[in-house]
Coordinates of C-alpha atoms in Angstrom, one line a residue:
X1 CA 0.0 0.0 0.0
X2 CA 2.9 2.3 0.7
X3 CA 4.1 1.9 -2.9
X4 CA 1.0 3.6 -4.3
X5 CA 0.8 6.3 -1.5
X6 CA 2.8 9.0 -3.5
X7 CA 0.5 8.4 -6.5
X8 CA -2.6 8.7 -4.2
X9 CA -1.2 12.0 -2.8
X10 CA -0.6 13.3 -6.2
X11 CA -4.1 12.6 -7.3
X12 CA -5.5 14.3 -4.2
X13 CA -3.3 17.3 -4.6
X14 CA -4.2 17.5 -8.3
X15 CA -7.9 17.6 -7.4
X16 CA -7.6 20.1 -4.6
X17 CA -5.4 22.4 -6.5
X18 CA -7.4 22.4 -9.7
X19 CA -9.9 25.3 -8.7
X20 CA -6.9 27.5 -7.8
X21 CA -5.1 26.6 -11.0
X22 CA -8.3 27.4 -12.9
X23 CA -8.3 30.8 -11.3
X24 CA -4.7 31.3 -12.4
X25 CA -5.6 30.1 -15.9
X26 CA -8.1 32.9 -16.2
X27 CA -5.7 35.5 -14.6
X28 CA -2.4 34.8 -16.3
X29 CA -3.4 32.8 -19.3
X30 CA -2.9 29.1 -20.0
X31 CA 0.4 29.4 -21.8
X32 CA 2.2 30.7 -18.6
X33 CA 0.6 28.0 -16.5
X34 CA 1.5 25.2 -18.9
X35 CA 5.1 26.3 -19.0
X36 CA 5.2 26.6 -15.2
X37 CA 3.7 23.2 -14.9
X38 CA 6.4 21.7 -17.1
X39 CA 9.1 23.2 -15.0
X40 CA 7.5 22.1 -11.7
X41 CA 6.9 18.6 -13.1
X42 CA 10.5 18.2 -14.1
X43 CA 11.6 19.3 -10.6
X44 CA 9.1 16.9 -9.0
X45 CA 10.6 14.0 -11.0
X46 CA 14.2 15.0 -10.0
X47 CA 13.2 15.3 -6.4
X48 CA 11.6 11.9 -6.6
X49 CA 14.8 10.4 -8.1
X50 CA 16.9 11.6 -5.2
X51 CA 14.4 11.0 -2.4
X52 CA 15.7 8.9 0.5
X53 CA 12.5 7.9 2.3
X54 CA 8.7 7.8 1.8
X55 CA 8.1 11.3 3.1
X56 CA 10.5 12.8 0.6
X57 CA 9.0 10.8 -2.2
X58 CA 5.5 12.0 -1.2
X59 CA 6.8 15.6 -1.3
X60 CA 8.6 15.3 -4.6
X61 CA 6.1 13.2 -6.5
X62 CA 2.9 13.7 -4.5
X63 CA 3.1 17.5 -4.0
X64 CA 5.2 18.8 -7.0
X65 CA 3.9 16.4 -9.6
X66 CA 0.3 16.7 -8.3
X67 CA 0.3 20.5 -8.6
X68 CA 2.1 20.3 -12.0
X69 CA -0.5 17.8 -13.3
X70 CA -3.2 20.4 -12.6
X71 CA -1.3 23.0 -14.7
X72 CA -0.8 20.5 -17.5
X73 CA -4.4 19.0 -17.4
X74 CA -6.8 19.1 -20.3
X75 CA -8.3 22.3 -18.9
X76 CA -5.2 24.3 -19.7
X77 CA -4.8 23.1 -23.2
X78 CA -8.5 23.1 -23.9
X79 CA -8.8 26.7 -22.8
X80 CA -5.7 27.8 -24.8
X81 CA -7.1 26.2 -28.0
X82 CA -10.7 27.5 -27.3
X83 CA -9.3 31.0 -27.2
X84 CA -7.5 30.6 -30.6
X85 CA -10.3 28.9 -32.6
X86 CA -13.8 29.9 -33.5
X87 CA -16.8 27.8 -32.5
X88 CA -16.9 26.0 -35.9
X89 CA -13.3 24.8 -35.7
X90 CA -12.9 24.5 -32.0
X91 CA -13.9 20.9 -31.7
X92 CA -11.5 19.5 -34.3
X93 CA -8.6 21.6 -32.8
X94 CA -9.2 20.5 -29.2
X95 CA -9.8 16.9 -30.3
X96 CA -6.5 16.6 -32.2
X97 CA -4.6 18.3 -29.3
X98 CA -6.0 16.1 -26.5
X99 CA -5.5 13.0 -28.6
X100 CA -1.8 13.5 -27.8
X101 CA -2.5 12.5 -24.1
X102 CA -3.3 8.8 -24.7
X103 CA -0.9 8.6 -27.6
X104 CA 1.9 9.9 -25.4
X105 CA 1.0 7.3 -22.7
X106 CA 1.2 4.6 -25.3
X107 CA 4.5 5.8 -26.6
X108 CA 6.3 6.5 -23.4
X109 CA 4.8 4.1 -20.8
X110 CA 6.5 1.0 -22.1
X111 CA 9.8 2.8 -22.4
X112 CA 9.7 4.2 -18.9
X113 CA 8.6 0.7 -17.6
X114 CA 11.6 -0.8 -19.4
X115 CA 13.9 1.8 -17.8
X116 CA 12.5 1.1 -14.3
X117 CA 12.8 -2.7 -14.7
X118 CA 16.2 -2.8 -16.5
X119 CA 18.0 -0.1 -14.4
X120 CA 16.1 1.2 -11.5
X121 CA 13.2 3.5 -10.7
X122 CA 15.4 6.4 -9.9
X123 CA 16.9 6.5 -13.4
X124 CA 13.3 6.3 -14.8
X125 CA 12.5 9.5 -12.9
X126 CA 15.6 11.2 -14.2
X127 CA 14.7 10.3 -17.8
X128 CA 11.2 11.6 -17.4
X129 CA 12.5 14.8 -16.0
X130 CA 14.9 15.2 -18.9
X131 CA 12.0 14.5 -21.4
X132 CA 9.9 17.2 -19.8
X133 CA 12.6 19.8 -19.4
X134 CA 14.6 19.3 -22.7
X135 CA 11.7 18.4 -25.0
X136 CA 8.4 19.4 -23.6
X137 CA 9.4 22.9 -22.2
X138 CA 11.1 24.1 -25.4
X139 CA 8.3 22.9 -27.6
X140 CA 5.8 24.6 -25.3
X141 CA 7.7 27.8 -25.3
X142 CA 8.0 28.0 -29.0
X143 CA 4.6 26.8 -30.2
X144 CA 2.1 27.5 -27.4
X145 CA 0.9 31.1 -28.1
X146 CA -1.9 33.1 -26.6
X147 CA -4.2 35.0 -28.9
X148 CA -3.7 38.8 -28.8
X149 CA -7.3 39.4 -27.9
X150 CA -9.7 37.2 -26.1
X151 CA -13.3 38.1 -26.7
X152 CA -15.1 39.3 -23.6
X153 CA -11.9 39.0 -21.4
X154 CA -10.5 42.4 -20.4
X155 CA -7.4 42.5 -18.1
X156 CA -9.3 44.3 -15.4
X157 CA -12.0 41.6 -15.2
X158 CA -9.4 38.8 -15.2
X159 CA -7.0 40.1 -12.6
X160 CA -9.7 41.4 -10.3
X161 CA -11.5 38.0 -10.6
X162 CA -11.0 35.9 -7.4
X163 CA -11.9 32.2 -7.3
X164 CA -15.3 33.1 -6.0
X165 CA -16.3 36.5 -7.4
X166 CA -19.8 37.4 -8.4
X167 CA -19.6 35.7 -11.8
X168 CA -18.4 32.5 -10.3
X169 CA -21.1 32.5 -7.6
X170 CA -23.7 33.1 -10.3
X171 CA -22.4 30.2 -12.3
X172 CA -22.1 27.7 -9.5
X173 CA -25.6 28.4 -8.3
X174 CA -26.9 27.5 -11.7
X175 CA -28.4 24.1 -12.7
X176 CA -25.9 23.9 -15.5
X177 CA -23.0 23.7 -13.0
X178 CA -24.8 21.0 -11.0
X179 CA -25.5 18.9 -14.1
X180 CA -21.9 19.2 -15.3
X181 CA -20.6 18.3 -11.9
X182 CA -22.6 15.2 -11.7
X183 CA -21.8 14.1 -15.2
X184 CA -18.1 14.5 -14.6
X185 CA -18.3 12.4 -11.5
X186 CA -19.4 9.5 -13.6
X187 CA -16.7 10.2 -16.1
X188 CA -13.9 10.1 -13.4
X189 CA -15.1 7.2 -11.4
X190 CA -15.7 4.9 -14.4
X191 CA -12.5 6.0 -16.2
X192 CA -10.2 5.3 -13.3
X193 CA -12.0 2.1 -12.4
X194 CA -11.4 0.6 -15.8
X195 CA -7.8 1.8 -15.9
X196 CA -7.1 0.2 -12.5
X197 CA -9.1 -3.0 -12.9
X198 CA -9.1 -4.0 -16.6
X199 CA -6.1 -6.4 -16.3
X200 CA -7.8 -8.0 -13.3
X201 CA -11.1 -8.3 -15.3
X202 CA -9.1 -10.1 -18.0
X203 CA -7.7 -12.4 -15.4
X204 CA -11.1 -13.0 -14.0
X205 CA -12.2 -14.2 -17.4
X206 CA -9.2 -16.6 -17.5
X207 CA -7.0 -14.5 -19.9
X208 CA -3.3 -13.9 -19.5
X209 CA -1.7 -10.7 -18.1
X210 CA -0.6 -9.9 -21.7
X211 CA -4.2 -9.8 -22.8
X212 CA -5.1 -7.5 -19.9
X213 CA -2.2 -5.2 -20.8
X214 CA -3.3 -5.2 -24.5
X215 CA -6.8 -4.3 -23.4
X216 CA -5.4 -1.2 -21.7
X217 CA -3.5 -0.4 -24.9
X218 CA -6.8 -0.7 -26.8
X219 CA -8.4 1.8 -24.4
X220 CA -5.5 4.2 -24.9
X221 CA -5.5 3.9 -28.7
X222 CA -9.3 4.2 -28.7
X223 CA -9.1 7.3 -26.5
X224 CA -6.9 9.0 -29.1
X225 CA -9.3 8.1 -31.9
X226 CA -12.3 9.2 -29.8
X227 CA -10.8 12.6 -29.0
X228 CA -10.3 13.4 -32.7
X229 CA -13.6 12.0 -33.8
X230 CA -15.5 13.6 -31.0
X231 CA -14.1 17.0 -31.7
X232 CA -15.1 16.7 -35.4
X233 CA -18.5 15.3 -34.7
X234 CA -19.3 18.1 -32.1
X235 CA -18.5 20.8 -34.7
X236 CA -20.8 19.1 -37.1
X237 CA -23.7 17.9 -34.9
X238 CA -23.5 19.9 -31.7
X239 CA -21.7 19.5 -28.4
X240 CA -24.6 18.1 -26.3
X241 CA -25.6 15.4 -28.8
X242 CA -22.1 14.1 -29.1
X243 CA -21.4 14.2 -25.3
X244 CA -24.6 12.3 -24.6
X245 CA -23.7 9.7 -27.2
X246 CA -20.2 9.4 -25.8
X247 CA -21.5 8.7 -22.3
X248 CA -24.0 6.1 -23.6
X249 CA -21.3 4.4 -25.6
X250 CA -19.1 4.2 -22.5
X251 CA -22.1 2.7 -20.6
X252 CA -22.6 0.1 -23.4
X253 CA -18.9 -0.8 -23.1
X254 CA -19.2 -1.5 -19.4
X255 CA -22.4 -3.5 -19.9
X256 CA -20.7 -5.6 -22.6
X257 CA -17.7 -6.3 -20.3
X258 CA -20.2 -7.6 -17.7
X259 CA -22.1 -10.0 -20.0
X260 CA -20.6 -10.4 -23.5
X261 CA -17.0 -11.4 -23.0
X262 CA -16.6 -14.9 -24.5
X263 CA -12.9 -15.0 -25.5
X264 CA -9.8 -12.8 -25.7
X265 CA -10.9 -11.3 -29.1
X266 CA -14.3 -10.2 -27.8
X267 CA -12.6 -8.8 -24.7
X268 CA -10.2 -6.7 -26.8
X269 CA -13.0 -5.5 -29.1
X270 CA -15.2 -4.5 -26.1
X271 CA -12.2 -2.7 -24.5
X272 CA -11.9 -0.7 -27.7
X273 CA -15.6 0.1 -27.6
X274 CA -15.3 1.3 -24.0
X275 CA -12.1 3.2 -24.7
X276 CA -13.0 5.2 -27.8
X277 CA -15.5 7.5 -26.0
X278 CA -13.3 8.2 -22.9
X279 CA -11.4 11.1 -24.3
X280 CA -14.4 12.0 -26.5
X281 CA -16.3 12.9 -23.4
X282 CA -13.3 14.8 -21.9
X283 CA -12.8 16.7 -25.2
X284 CA -16.4 17.8 -25.6
X285 CA -16.8 18.7 -22.0
X286 CA -14.0 21.2 -22.4
X287 CA -15.9 23.0 -25.1
X288 CA -19.2 22.7 -23.3
X289 CA -17.8 24.5 -20.2
X290 CA -16.1 27.2 -22.4
X291 CA -19.3 27.9 -24.3
X292 CA -21.8 27.5 -21.4
X293 CA -20.0 29.7 -18.9
X294 CA -18.1 32.0 -21.3
X295 CA -14.5 33.0 -21.9
X296 CA -13.8 35.0 -18.8
X297 CA -14.4 32.3 -16.2
X298 CA -13.9 29.1 -18.2
X299 CA -10.6 28.2 -16.4
X300 CA -12.1 28.5 -12.9
X301 CA -15.3 26.6 -13.9
X302 CA -13.2 23.8 -15.4
X303 CA -11.3 23.6 -12.1
X304 CA -14.3 23.6 -9.9
X305 CA -16.0 20.9 -12.0
X306 CA -12.9 18.8 -12.0
X307 CA -12.9 18.5 -8.2
X308 CA -15.8 16.0 -8.3
X309 CA -14.2 14.2 -11.2
X310 CA -11.1 13.6 -9.0
X311 CA -13.4 12.4 -6.1
X312 CA -14.8 9.9 -8.6
X313 CA -11.3 9.0 -9.8
X314 CA -10.3 8.2 -6.2
X315 CA -13.5 6.3 -5.3
X316 CA -14.0 4.4 -8.5
X317 CA -11.0 2.0 -8.2
X318 CA -11.4 1.6 -4.4
X319 CA -15.2 0.8 -4.5
X320 CA -14.7 -1.5 -7.5
X321 CA -12.1 -3.5 -5.6
X322 CA -14.3 -3.7 -2.5
X323 CA -17.2 -4.9 -4.6
X324 CA -15.0 -7.6 -6.2
X325 CA -13.8 -8.7 -2.7
X326 CA -17.4 -9.1 -1.5
X327 CA -18.9 -10.7 -4.6
X328 CA -15.9 -12.5 -6.1
X329 CA -16.9 -10.9 -9.5
X330 CA -16.6 -7.6 -11.3
X331 CA -20.1 -7.9 -12.7
X332 CA -21.8 -5.7 -10.0
X333 CA -19.1 -3.0 -10.3
X334 CA -19.4 -3.0 -14.0
X335 CA -23.2 -2.7 -13.7
X336 CA -22.8 0.2 -11.3
X337 CA -20.5 1.9 -13.8
X338 CA -23.1 1.3 -16.5
X339 CA -25.6 3.1 -14.4
X340 CA -23.3 6.0 -13.5
X341 CA -22.4 6.6 -17.1
X342 CA -26.1 6.4 -18.2
X343 CA -26.9 8.9 -15.4
X344 CA -24.1 11.2 -16.8
X345 CA -25.8 11.1 -20.2
X346 CA -29.0 12.1 -18.6
X347 CA -27.3 15.0 -16.8
X348 CA -25.9 16.3 -20.1
X349 CA -29.4 16.2 -21.6
X350 CA -30.8 18.1 -18.6
X351 CA -27.9 20.5 -19.0
X352 CA -28.8 21.2 -22.6
X353 CA -32.4 21.9 -21.6
X354 CA -31.3 24.2 -18.8
X355 CA -29.0 26.2 -21.0
X356 CA -31.7 26.6 -23.6
X357 CA -34.0 28.2 -20.9
X358 CA -31.3 30.2 -19.0
X359 CA -28.1 30.9 -21.0
X360 CA -25.5 31.4 -18.3
X361 CA -22.7 33.0 -20.4
X362 CA -25.1 35.7 -21.7
X363 CA -26.3 36.4 -18.1
X364 CA -22.7 36.8 -16.9
X365 CA -21.8 39.0 -19.8
X366 CA -24.8 41.2 -19.2
X367 CA -23.9 41.5 -15.5
X368 CA -20.3 42.4 -16.1
X369 CA -19.4 46.0 -15.2
X370 CA -19.7 48.4 -18.1
X371 CA -16.6 50.1 -17.1
X372 CA -14.5 47.1 -18.0
X373 CA -15.4 47.6 -21.7
X374 CA -14.7 51.3 -21.8

């Protein structure tokens, strides 16, 4: 249990820090926060590499990497891209950008695992720090650019905007915020459950560890495809329809894992079905938040919504393991995941209806001080 404690601390720090990082995204812009996150992450990896005990490892990895993960989360990149592209092209742009997350995992995870097993875990941390500092940071500095003008976002309104100013309070009191919060809880709990337990689900069906690992690879590859397809489809058919379809497809994947696995081939196909919409829902949620709540407070709203996502990410694997211990099967956990994802789809539909009746972004823009535009 001690081995995973730094990771658990990092996940908790990530979730707790996300609202404050969201406020900094609105105040200083995503480019600065991403670059700072890259520097902090490389320092966290280096601190982890030289740590001499569990407390030092928890500080180096749990604290530094946890905070850095917030600055490098999908919210930062989604906000940066949303500010640069119009509504008709925003989905494709965000989809292609966020597809890099699962693709990067597929590319680097086996290499880092090889480093840790062949040499030792300290050198793996050093290599990760070098990749971030010598490749990620220069690329980010050269190619991540803020637009010269952000519609509706004046410097006065950004820098004077605290985490809970009047605009934020108006937004979090809305039904739209509640529905997004609940939908994202289902996203986080089911996503981390499947990441943590899919190899064990494969073993429960009598398959080899290699099949379980390949199933995770299918989820990663499917996530990249889903991000790109989801962005394009949302530009063409609308954000809400695609987001509802994404959650329902994830629910179908969970249901099929519970009842329709017959051999390793069917297991891998179902893993792909469950994996494709994972980053589709993440991608489209970024755009929904940006367009429902408006430019000026999008970073803070993404951060506040992400908190419950991380609560779900923490509870999902733990509750799934407890259910397996009590029933000696993953079927009940998969059925609960099916229900949560179906409920997320319902929340998105209710969100759509709520926004039609009460447009939040328009209300916030109308309430903004006139002096900020003069």
